[in-house]
């Protein structure tokens, strides 16, 4: 790239990644007077929203919640158009913020950090990039995202598919022409559910290879009412402060009743209201939906009945009905025309739970009972979440220990921010924090502000090193697990547990204690002189 910005050789802080976390880290550290620079592997900023350009890509957090709150001018000047923002609008928003704050000059694009080694004697991190840059930084912030390493399915021969092989998480920036083509989709989680209706409109024939049916709730997306937006802008700080202390970082009303204590008629009325309103709030309708499988099944049965009403072919409808795991044990998916798409003549559901995919051979997907010749194969199979972006770097801490070795049994963090043996290294919205189980923009803002305050604390007090304590880390990791173990998440074979990555430890490493409570914990740690960390 002719206009590539060469990263400085010496920094107070190196930031890896230029998505929502990275550009806010850059802005905040600049405002604190630190020398800071961002290195980004992609050719432009946006992170997950730069790469996920597949047809139908959309956020499942409402736009008025999925945004920054740190700058009132940005809140006033930017206006969202839809309830659930589509990928192009989110990318425009990120670029708007970066340009408004003049952040591009502090970012090196098209460059991967390949090595990150701790120098114990000098108390600095030494980084190398694939362009041969060397960077020495006192502190490092990993803003490399939770969902940035696409995961191909473990199917023999997939990488030698002779048609066009695509992944929803690495969609070509120039788009893909599917007109007149036979297209296959493997994966029916959130990305698959979003992509299938749009692909069906373009392809001559679409084959959807489904191993596990997911619970999908209507999004009921719509244009935002200008009067509503104007009113919200006038009270946005108050609105956002409520979300900061909400368990999910949103404004979802949490039901206080048990689903067991409500008569069937009232249950049906509640479920229909949520179905008609759209969005994921049905998950919070009753207090025991996250912990009681029998209670959750009441909602699961309701959703399956709606699927049977929508999908015209009874056999197809039954295949699309989720079974074998509790409602809410996997990520609840929001859909726009997903179920109605299976009423189209050019769309075929292939049940690979009943007849598994054996291999990819040439341009064919071969199952135990058939062969499907395709021009294009789309894999909507998710990511090596949380750990993948960190393990992609030769990241070595004290004594040359690899982070992947330190985390061989699953992520180990203290309050989701730092890891023992890796001083002066911080991760934004990663394992051990609410992260992607919350409104991640709330979690990102909180993490960036907390981490950059700690970085500034080091400089204010002439400290060279901060490291998470081992005992405190072990206690926090246990707390994360203990809270999760009481929920239905442990009964869903999902990417939350690493189930989509062969050989990955089956560990639920997201903090389910609530966004508000987590914020209180972090604030207390800071107020107590960063208790649980060794500063020297």
mmCIF file of N, CA and C in Angstrom, residues 6 26 29 84 109 147 174 201 277 302 360 388 416 468:
data_model
loop_
_atom_site.group_PDB
_atom_site.id
_atom_site.type_symbol
_atom_site.label_atom_id
_atom_site.label_comp_id
_atom_site.label_asym_id
_atom_site.label_seq_id
_atom_site.Cartn_x
_atom_site.Cartn_y
_atom_site.Cartn_z
ATOM 1 N N UNK A 6 3.723 4.009 8.457
ATOM 2 C CA UNK A 6 4.678 3.170 9.175
ATOM 3 C C UNK A 6 4.507 3.367 10.685
ATOM 4 N N UNK A 26 -7.501 4.176 20.840
ATOM 5 C CA UNK A 26 -6.635 5.187 20.234
ATOM 6 C C UNK A 26 -7.067 6.590 20.648
ATOM 7 N N UNK A 29 -6.495 7.217 24.589
ATOM 8 C CA UNK A 29 -5.087 7.347 24.990
ATOM 9 C C UNK A 29 -4.470 8.622 24.428
ATOM 10 N N UNK A 84 -32.635 -2.375 13.691
ATOM 11 C CA UNK A 84 -31.445 -3.230 13.736
ATOM 12 C C UNK A 84 -30.553 -2.856 12.555
ATOM 13 N N UNK A 109 -2.722 0.220 8.398
ATOM 14 C CA UNK A 109 -3.616 -0.792 7.838
ATOM 15 C C UNK A 109 -2.838 -1.837 7.044
ATOM 16 N N UNK A 147 -14.589 -12.216 17.356
ATOM 17 C CA UNK A 147 -15.049 -13.037 16.226
ATOM 18 C C UNK A 147 -14.310 -12.590 14.966
ATOM 19 N N UNK A 174 -15.772 -6.865 -2.845
ATOM 20 C CA UNK A 174 -16.428 -6.494 -4.101
ATOM 21 C C UNK A 174 -17.776 -7.195 -4.287
ATOM 22 N N UNK A 201 -32.777 -15.211 -2.989
ATOM 23 C CA UNK A 201 -33.287 -14.275 -3.997
ATOM 24 C C UNK A 201 -32.351 -14.169 -5.196
ATOM 25 N N UNK A 277 -43.747 -8.254 18.632
ATOM 26 C CA UNK A 277 -42.861 -7.096 18.792
ATOM 27 C C UNK A 277 -41.502 -7.333 18.143
ATOM 28 N N UNK A 302 -43.639 -23.030 21.986
ATOM 29 C CA UNK A 302 -44.340 -21.938 21.292
ATOM 30 C C UNK A 302 -43.653 -21.611 19.962
ATOM 31 N N UNK A 360 -16.181 -33.382 0.777
ATOM 32 C CA UNK A 360 -16.325 -32.537 -0.404
ATOM 33 C C UNK A 360 -15.478 -33.175 -1.500
ATOM 34 N N UNK A 388 -9.079 -17.374 19.348
ATOM 35 C CA UNK A 388 -8.478 -17.466 18.020
ATOM 36 C C UNK A 388 -7.634 -16.271 17.626
ATOM 37 N N UNK A 416 -11.330 -10.577 33.512
ATOM 38 C CA UNK A 416 -11.508 -10.502 32.070
ATOM 39 C C UNK A 416 -10.619 -9.497 31.371
ATOM 40 N N UNK A 468 -1.505 -9.364 36.611
ATOM 41 C CA UNK A 468 -2.586 -10.007 37.361
ATOM 42 C C UNK A 468 -2.012 -11.048 38.313
#
